[in-house]
Amino acid sequence: MKRFSRLFFAVVLGLAALILGVNLAFLLPAREGGGGARPHQVEISRLARAIAAGGEGAIDLTDCRYVTRVTPLLPGEDAAAFFAGENLDAAVRQIGDTCYRFDYRLPTGGDSTLFWAANGGMIAMAVLVLSLLFVVWRLVLRPFERLRELPFELAKGNLSSPLPESRGRLFGRFLWGLDLLREELERRRAAELSLQREKKSLLLSLSHDIKTPLSAIKLYAKALRQDLYGPERRGKIARRIGQKADEIESFVSQLVTASSENLLQLEVRSGEFYLRQLVGALTAYYPDKLSLQKTDFRVGPWSDCLLKGDLDRAVEVAQNLLENAIKYGDGGWVALSFDWEEDCLLLTVKNSGSPLPEGELPYLFDSFWRGSNAADQPGSGLGLAICRQLMAKMDGELFAQVGEGEMAFTAVFRKPGG
């Protein structure tokens, strides 16, 4: 805001200086010629030269703008009256043996009109510039000034910080989006707290359930160490130890499954979208990104159609597949192709480079699992698991294929009603 205030005052001073300079140019006598003569003096000098060269017959006032009359002092004429005359705007020149009086008028009509027109135009321009600056301040800078602390409050977790009201079209949608963001953050925080409570309850419950078979296993192990059972009894004890171990394994499996489900708890809005929307979202960003990385980006032919699912989630899946192709490929090329199979669209992302070993394909979509080709790349091992779950919630599928020198991921989208 301080910079804008300085800019505003600089513009005001600049406009004032411009108006003052133009007015001074009009008000000060205009200068023409090398001697600095005024316009009417220039005409008088020209007429005087013409009289000196050709006499009184050379006087021609048709081209004169300021000189209105040229009168010679005749012999016997009253000199006082000649020099006084009725018009005080006059100049006397002696040409040869005769004195001539040049009556002139100073500009009053046309120049004054131009003067006021110029002033009116500059004032209108100044009003327009200042009005634009005021609109920028009112509609852009002031709302941002009121919002500048909001991101810090959200970052600190203060989700109850009030949003300023705005009736303008420019920031109404922006504020509405911020309000939705705040509500979503608050909802997710509440969900996270609920999830933490559920996890703690689950851990407490499972830890209690695990203690019973674990105590039995420890008891049986102690009895076996002390050789308290005969050969026949030992077989039964071994089977019981195996049963208790199976119980513990079941509890651990429940814990892992519950943790994985809670972690990948994703929302998908049921709806429809056009293929052009998905392709537009991808081609608006990746051609430039891949060209900077010197990677050839190929987009196959496609025709627009209506698909079943959530556009935002579909874009998220496709972006994740493209990012993986960029990250784990060799940088040669990345291809995006489209095929049809019955009522399903097959969106395939391929990349060149050393593919994943075929034996690792069954684990590719497991949570936290990372392939042998990802050893030097950062990641959590959740991207493909999330993508497959999103596709499943959109009634679609996601699968991978390993080819010779290439890797391919195909997302299957269904048509509405298909």
PDB file of N, CA, C and O in Angstrom, residues 335-387:
ATOM      1  N   ALA A 335       4.160 -40.626 -24.051  1.00  0.00           N
ATOM      2  CA  ALA A 335       3.040 -40.645 -24.987  1.00  0.00           C
ATOM      3  C   ALA A 335       1.719 -40.781 -24.237  1.00  0.00           C
ATOM      4  O   ALA A 335       1.623 -41.519 -23.252  1.00  0.00           O
ATOM      5  N   LEU A 336       0.731 -40.051 -24.735  1.00  0.00           N
ATOM      6  CA  LEU A 336      -0.627 -40.111 -24.202  1.00  0.00           C
ATOM      7  C   LEU A 336      -1.536 -40.548 -25.345  1.00  0.00           C
ATOM      8  O   LEU A 336      -1.641 -39.852 -26.362  1.00  0.00           O
ATOM      9  N   SER A 337      -2.176 -41.715 -25.198  1.00  0.00           N
ATOM     10  CA  SER A 337      -2.992 -42.252 -26.291  1.00  0.00           C
ATOM     11  C   SER A 337      -4.374 -42.618 -25.781  1.00  0.00           C
ATOM     12  O   SER A 337      -4.589 -42.792 -24.572  1.00  0.00           O
ATOM     13  N   PHE A 338      -5.323 -42.749 -26.736  1.00  0.00           N
ATOM     14  CA  PHE A 338      -6.718 -43.004 -26.400  1.00  0.00           C
ATOM     15  C   PHE A 338      -7.233 -44.116 -27.314  1.00  0.00           C
ATOM     16  O   PHE A 338      -7.050 -44.064 -28.538  1.00  0.00           O
ATOM     17  N   ASP A 339      -7.876 -45.098 -26.722  1.00  0.00           N
ATOM     18  CA  ASP A 339      -8.476 -46.205 -27.468  1.00  0.00           C
ATOM     19  C   ASP A 339      -9.845 -46.509 -26.874  1.00  0.00           C
ATOM     20  O   ASP A 339     -10.166 -46.114 -25.744  1.00  0.00           O
ATOM     21  N   TRP A 340     -10.642 -47.235 -27.686  1.00  0.00           N
ATOM     22  CA  TRP A 340     -11.980 -47.635 -27.236  1.00  0.00           C
ATOM     23  C   TRP A 340     -12.088 -49.143 -27.196  1.00  0.00           C
ATOM     24  O   TRP A 340     -11.553 -49.842 -28.064  1.00  0.00           O
ATOM     25  N   GLU A 341     -12.740 -49.621 -26.157  1.00  0.00           N
ATOM     26  CA  GLU A 341     -13.031 -51.050 -26.046  1.00  0.00           C
ATOM     27  C   GLU A 341     -14.436 -51.183 -25.495  1.00  0.00           C
ATOM     28  O   GLU A 341     -14.686 -50.882 -24.318  1.00  0.00           O
ATOM     29  N   GLU A 342     -15.377 -51.575 -26.370  1.00  0.00           N
ATOM     30  CA  GLU A 342     -16.807 -51.601 -26.056  1.00  0.00           C
ATOM     31  C   GLU A 342     -17.253 -50.196 -25.623  1.00  0.00           C
ATOM     32  O   GLU A 342     -17.111 -49.242 -26.375  1.00  0.00           O
ATOM     33  N   ASP A 343     -17.752 -50.025 -24.403  1.00  0.00           N
ATOM     34  CA  ASP A 343     -18.210 -48.711 -23.933  1.00  0.00           C
ATOM     35  C   ASP A 343     -17.209 -48.074 -22.975  1.00  0.00           C
ATOM     36  O   ASP A 343     -17.588 -47.264 -22.125  1.00  0.00           O
ATOM     37  N   CYS A 344     -15.949 -48.417 -23.112  1.00  0.00           N
ATOM     38  CA  CYS A 344     -14.930 -47.907 -22.197  1.00  0.00           C
ATOM     39  C   CYS A 344     -13.842 -47.171 -22.977  1.00  0.00           C
ATOM     40  O   CYS A 344     -13.425 -47.610 -24.058  1.00  0.00           O
ATOM     41  N   LEU A 345     -13.395 -46.053 -22.410  1.00  0.00           N
ATOM     42  CA  LEU A 345     -12.253 -45.327 -22.956  1.00  0.00           C
ATOM     43  C   LEU A 345     -10.994 -45.786 -22.236  1.00  0.00           C
ATOM     44  O   LEU A 345     -10.946 -45.796 -20.995  1.00  0.00           O
ATOM     45  N   LEU A 346      -9.979 -46.124 -22.996  1.00  0.00           N
ATOM     46  CA  LEU A 346      -8.701 -46.542 -22.431  1.00  0.00           C
ATOM     47  C   LEU A 346      -7.699 -45.416 -22.630  1.00  0.00           C
ATOM     48  O   LEU A 346      -7.270 -45.135 -23.752  1.00  0.00           O
ATOM     49  N   LEU A 347      -7.368 -44.741 -21.553  1.00  0.00           N
ATOM     50  CA  LEU A 347      -6.365 -43.675 -21.573  1.00  0.00           C
ATOM     51  C   LEU A 347      -5.037 -44.274 -21.132  1.00  0.00           C
ATOM     52  O   LEU A 347      -4.914 -44.744 -19.999  1.00  0.00           O
ATOM     53  N   THR A 348      -4.062 -44.276 -22.027  1.00  0.00           N
ATOM     54  CA  THR A 348      -2.784 -44.942 -21.765  1.00  0.00           C
ATOM     55  C   THR A 348      -1.657 -43.932 -21.733  1.00  0.00           C
ATOM     56  O   THR A 348      -1.548 -43.083 -22.627  1.00  0.00           O
ATOM     57  N   VAL A 349      -0.823 -44.038 -20.713  1.00  0.00           N
ATOM     58  CA  VAL A 349       0.383 -43.218 -20.589  1.00  0.00           C
ATOM     59  C   VAL A 349       1.582 -44.149 -20.717  1.00  0.00           C
ATOM     60  O   VAL A 349       1.755 -45.067 -19.912  1.00  0.00           O
ATOM     61  N   LYS A 350       2.409 -43.897 -21.752  1.00  0.00           N
ATOM     62  CA  LYS A 350       3.609 -44.711 -21.971  1.00  0.00           C
ATOM     63  C   LYS A 350       4.843 -43.839 -21.849  1.00  0.00           C
ATOM     64  O   LYS A 350       4.795 -42.642 -22.113  1.00  0.00           O
ATOM     65  N   ASN A 351       5.930 -44.477 -21.463  1.00  0.00           N
ATOM     66  CA  ASN A 351       7.211 -43.756 -21.414  1.00  0.00           C
ATOM     67  C   ASN A 351       8.326 -44.695 -21.816  1.00  0.00           C
ATOM     68  O   ASN A 351       8.243 -45.917 -21.634  1.00  0.00           O
ATOM     69  N   SER A 352       9.367 -44.120 -22.379  1.00  0.00           N
ATOM     70  CA  SER A 352      10.540 -44.906 -22.754  1.00  0.00           C
ATOM     71  C   SER A 352      11.446 -45.058 -21.545  1.00  0.00           C
ATOM     72  O   SER A 352      11.412 -44.261 -20.615  1.00  0.00           O
ATOM     73  N   GLY A 353      12.246 -46.103 -21.572  1.00  0.00           N
ATOM     74  CA  GLY A 353      13.185 -46.317 -20.477  1.00  0.00           C
ATOM     75  C   GLY A 353      13.139 -47.723 -19.953  1.00  0.00           C
ATOM     76  O   GLY A 353      12.323 -48.542 -20.371  1.00  0.00           O
ATOM     77  N   SER A 354      14.040 -48.011 -19.015  1.00  0.00           N
ATOM     78  CA  SER A 354      14.110 -49.347 -18.434  1.00  0.00           C
ATOM     79  C   SER A 354      12.843 -49.621 -17.632  1.00  0.00           C
ATOM     80  O   SER A 354      12.575 -48.933 -16.647  1.00  0.00           O
ATOM     81  N   PRO A 355      12.049 -50.586 -18.027  1.00  0.00           N
ATOM     82  CA  PRO A 355      10.791 -50.826 -17.328  1.00  0.00           C
ATOM     83  C   PRO A 355      10.994 -51.568 -16.017  1.00  0.00           C
ATOM     84  O   PRO A 355      12.085 -52.033 -15.695  1.00  0.00           O
ATOM     85  N   LEU A 356       9.917 -51.682 -15.306  1.00  0.00           N
ATOM     86  CA  LEU A 356       9.906 -52.437 -14.061  1.00  0.00           C
ATOM     87  C   LEU A 356      10.044 -53.925 -14.372  1.00  0.00           C
ATOM     88  O   LEU A 356       9.469 -54.398 -15.357  1.00  0.00           O
ATOM     89  N   PRO A 357      10.788 -54.683 -13.600  1.00  0.00           N
ATOM     90  CA  PRO A 357      10.832 -56.137 -13.816  1.00  0.00           C
ATOM     91  C   PRO A 357       9.429 -56.735 -13.759  1.00  0.00           C
ATOM     92  O   PRO A 357       8.612 -56.358 -12.908  1.00  0.00           O
ATOM     93  N   GLU A 358       9.134 -57.623 -14.675  1.00  0.00           N
ATOM     94  CA  GLU A 358       7.771 -58.150 -14.790  1.00  0.00           C
ATOM     95  C   GLU A 358       7.331 -58.868 -13.522  1.00  0.00           C
ATOM     96  O   GLU A 358       6.145 -58.906 -13.192  1.00  0.00           O
ATOM     97  N   GLY A 359       8.262 -59.413 -12.782  1.00  0.00           N
ATOM     98  CA  GLY A 359       7.896 -60.110 -11.554  1.00  0.00           C
ATOM     99  C   GLY A 359       7.401 -59.179 -10.455  1.00  0.00           C
ATOM    100  O   GLY A 359       6.792 -59.634  -9.474  1.00  0.00           O
ATOM    101  N   GLU A 360       7.642 -57.899 -10.589  1.00  0.00           N
ATOM    102  CA  GLU A 360       7.194 -56.957  -9.567  1.00  0.00           C
ATOM    103  C   GLU A 360       5.823 -56.357  -9.873  1.00  0.00           C
ATOM    104  O   GLU A 360       5.294 -55.608  -9.058  1.00  0.00           O
ATOM    105  N   LEU A 361       5.254 -56.661 -11.030  1.00  0.00           N
ATOM    106  CA  LEU A 361       3.953 -56.092 -11.401  1.00  0.00           C
ATOM    107  C   LEU A 361       2.839 -56.377 -10.397  1.00  0.00           C
ATOM    108  O   LEU A 361       2.011 -55.497 -10.125  1.00  0.00           O
ATOM    109  N   PRO A 362       2.742 -57.595  -9.805  1.00  0.00           N
ATOM    110  CA  PRO A 362       1.643 -57.845  -8.861  1.00  0.00           C
ATOM    111  C   PRO A 362       1.661 -56.930  -7.638  1.00  0.00           C
ATOM    112  O   PRO A 362       0.632 -56.767  -6.972  1.00  0.00           O
ATOM    113  N   TYR A 363       2.814 -56.342  -7.309  1.00  0.00           N
ATOM    114  CA  TYR A 363       2.907 -55.503  -6.106  1.00  0.00           C
ATOM    115  C   TYR A 363       2.859 -54.005  -6.425  1.00  0.00           C
ATOM    116  O   TYR A 363       2.970 -53.173  -5.526  1.00  0.00           O
ATOM    117  N   LEU A 364       2.692 -53.689  -7.695  1.00  0.00           N
ATOM    118  CA  LEU A 364       2.848 -52.310  -8.133  1.00  0.00           C
ATOM    119  C   LEU A 364       1.838 -51.362  -7.488  1.00  0.00           C
ATOM    120  O   LEU A 364       2.140 -50.199  -7.200  1.00  0.00           O
ATOM    121  N   PHE A 365       0.635 -51.834  -7.223  1.00  0.00           N
ATOM    122  CA  PHE A 365      -0.417 -50.973  -6.693  1.00  0.00           C
ATOM    123  C   PHE A 365      -0.626 -51.157  -5.187  1.00  0.00           C
ATOM    124  O   PHE A 365      -1.622 -50.687  -4.643  1.00  0.00           O
ATOM    125  N   ASP A 366       0.316 -51.855  -4.519  1.00  0.00           N
ATOM    126  CA  ASP A 366       0.229 -52.000  -3.063  1.00  0.00           C
ATOM    127  C   ASP A 366       0.690 -50.721  -2.381  1.00  0.00           C
ATOM    128  O   ASP A 366       1.610 -50.037  -2.851  1.00  0.00           O
ATOM    129  N   SER A 367       0.061 -50.409  -1.255  1.00  0.00           N
ATOM    130  CA  SER A 367       0.447 -49.215  -0.499  1.00  0.00           C
ATOM    131  C   SER A 367       1.859 -49.357   0.055  1.00  0.00           C
ATOM    132  O   SER A 367       2.242 -50.439   0.541  1.00  0.00           O
ATOM    133  N   PHE A 368       2.641 -48.286  -0.074  1.00  0.00           N
ATOM    134  CA  PHE A 368       3.999 -48.175   0.460  1.00  0.00           C
ATOM    135  C   PHE A 368       5.008 -49.065  -0.257  1.00  0.00           C
ATOM    136  O   PHE A 368       6.161 -49.132   0.151  1.00  0.00           O
ATOM    137  N   TRP A 369       4.578 -49.743  -1.324  1.00  0.00           N
ATOM    138  CA  TRP A 369       5.538 -50.587  -2.044  1.00  0.00           C
ATOM    139  C   TRP A 369       6.173 -49.754  -3.145  1.00  0.00           C
ATOM    140  O   TRP A 369       5.503 -48.994  -3.858  1.00  0.00           O
ATOM    141  N   ARG A 370       7.473 -49.910  -3.324  1.00  0.00           N
ATOM    142  CA  ARG A 370       8.183 -49.185  -4.368  1.00  0.00           C
ATOM    143  C   ARG A 370       9.043 -50.173  -5.142  1.00  0.00           C
ATOM    144  O   ARG A 370       9.685 -51.066  -4.570  1.00  0.00           O
ATOM    145  N   GLY A 371       9.053 -50.007  -6.458  1.00  0.00           N
ATOM    146  CA  GLY A 371       9.764 -50.933  -7.324  1.00  0.00           C
ATOM    147  C   GLY A 371      11.269 -50.764  -7.248  1.00  0.00           C
ATOM    148  O   GLY A 371      11.799 -49.788  -6.702  1.00  0.00           O
ATOM    149  N   SER A 372      11.962 -51.709  -7.854  1.00  0.00           N
ATOM    150  CA  SER A 372      13.428 -51.675  -7.837  1.00  0.00           C
ATOM    151  C   SER A 372      13.973 -50.528  -8.689  1.00  0.00           C
ATOM    152  O   SER A 372      15.118 -50.132  -8.514  1.00  0.00           O
ATOM    153  N   ASN A 373      13.153 -50.000  -9.608  1.00  0.00           N
ATOM    154  CA  ASN A 373      13.614 -48.890 -10.444  1.00  0.00           C
ATOM    155  C   ASN A 373      13.414 -47.539  -9.768  1.00  0.00           C
ATOM    156  O   ASN A 373      13.656 -46.497 -10.374  1.00  0.00           O
ATOM    157  N   ALA A 374      12.923 -47.544  -8.521  1.00  0.00           N
ATOM    158  CA  ALA A 374      12.648 -46.285  -7.820  1.00  0.00           C
ATOM    159  C   ALA A 374      13.606 -46.045  -6.670  1.00  0.00           C
ATOM    160  O   ALA A 374      13.345 -45.225  -5.798  1.00  0.00           O
ATOM    161  N   ALA A 375      14.715 -46.761  -6.680  1.00  0.00           N
ATOM    162  CA  ALA A 375      15.630 -46.678  -5.531  1.00  0.00           C
ATOM    163  C   ALA A 375      16.201 -45.277  -5.349  1.00  0.00           C
ATOM    164  O   ALA A 375      16.364 -44.804  -4.226  1.00  0.00           O
ATOM    165  N   ASP A 376      16.483 -44.598  -6.456  1.00  0.00           N
ATOM    166  CA  ASP A 376      17.126 -43.281  -6.370  1.00  0.00           C
ATOM    167  C   ASP A 376      16.136 -42.129  -6.466  1.00  0.00           C
ATOM    168  O   ASP A 376      16.543 -40.971  -6.537  1.00  0.00           O
ATOM    169  N   GLN A 377      14.846 -42.424  -6.487  1.00  0.00           N
ATOM    170  CA  GLN A 377      13.833 -41.388  -6.632  1.00  0.00           C
ATOM    171  C   GLN A 377      13.043 -41.229  -5.336  1.00  0.00           C
ATOM    172  O   GLN A 377      12.696 -42.208  -4.686  1.00  0.00           O
ATOM    173  N   PRO A 378      12.764 -39.978  -4.942  1.00  0.00           N
ATOM    174  CA  PRO A 378      11.953 -39.776  -3.731  1.00  0.00           C
ATOM    175  C   PRO A 378      10.501 -40.161  -3.981  1.00  0.00           C
ATOM    176  O   PRO A 378       9.998 -40.074  -5.099  1.00  0.00           O
ATOM    177  N   GLY A 379       9.831 -40.602  -2.945  1.00  0.00           N
ATOM    178  CA  GLY A 379       8.433 -40.983  -3.075  1.00  0.00           C
ATOM    179  C   GLY A 379       7.974 -41.753  -1.855  1.00  0.00           C
ATOM    180  O   GLY A 379       8.784 -42.216  -1.041  1.00  0.00           O
ATOM    181  N   SER A 380       6.644 -41.897  -1.745  1.00  0.00           N
ATOM    182  CA  SER A 380       6.059 -42.582  -0.590  1.00  0.00           C
ATOM    183  C   SER A 380       5.535 -43.960  -0.926  1.00  0.00           C
ATOM    184  O   SER A 380       5.213 -44.738  -0.032  1.00  0.00           O
ATOM    185  N   GLY A 381       5.400 -44.275  -2.219  1.00  0.00           N
ATOM    186  CA  GLY A 381       4.829 -45.560  -2.594  1.00  0.00           C
ATOM    187  C   GLY A 381       3.324 -45.595  -2.498  1.00  0.00           C
ATOM    188  O   GLY A 381       2.737 -46.683  -2.475  1.00  0.00           O
ATOM    189  N   LEU A 382       2.682 -44.431  -2.464  1.00  0.00           N
ATOM    190  CA  LEU A 382       1.222 -44.379  -2.335  1.00  0.00           C
ATOM    191  C   LEU A 382       0.528 -43.900  -3.607  1.00  0.00           C
ATOM    192  O   LEU A 382      -0.687 -44.039  -3.729  1.00  0.00           O
ATOM    193  N   GLY A 383       1.264 -43.301  -4.537  1.00  0.00           N
ATOM    194  CA  GLY A 383       0.636 -42.675  -5.700  1.00  0.00           C
ATOM    195  C   GLY A 383      -0.225 -43.619  -6.502  1.00  0.00           C
ATOM    196  O   GLY A 383      -1.398 -43.346  -6.777  1.00  0.00           O
ATOM    197  N   LEU A 384       0.324 -44.764  -6.900  1.00  0.00           N
ATOM    198  CA  LEU A 384      -0.425 -45.704  -7.726  1.00  0.00           C
ATOM    199  C   LEU A 384      -1.552 -46.368  -6.940  1.00  0.00           C
ATOM    200  O   LEU A 384      -2.619 -46.657  -7.502  1.00  0.00           O
ATOM    201  N   ALA A 385      -1.338 -46.591  -5.651  1.00  0.00           N
ATOM    202  CA  ALA A 385      -2.412 -47.157  -4.826  1.00  0.00           C
ATOM    203  C   ALA A 385      -3.593 -46.193  -4.754  1.00  0.00           C
ATOM    204  O   ALA A 385      -4.759 -46.595  -4.842  1.00  0.00           O
ATOM    205  N   ILE A 386      -3.301 -44.910  -4.605  1.00  0.00           N
ATOM    206  CA  ILE A 386      -4.358 -43.901  -4.575  1.00  0.00           C
ATOM    207  C   ILE A 386      -5.063 -43.834  -5.926  1.00  0.00           C
ATOM    208  O   ILE A 386      -6.300 -43.762  -6.000  1.00  0.00           O
ATOM    209  N   CYS A 387      -4.288 -43.875  -7.013  1.00  0.00           N
ATOM    210  CA  CYS A 387      -4.890 -43.810  -8.345  1.00  0.00           C
ATOM    211  C   CYS A 387      -5.829 -44.990  -8.595  1.00  0.00           C
ATOM    212  O   CYS A 387      -6.927 -44.821  -9.136  1.00  0.00           O
TER     213      CYS A 387
END
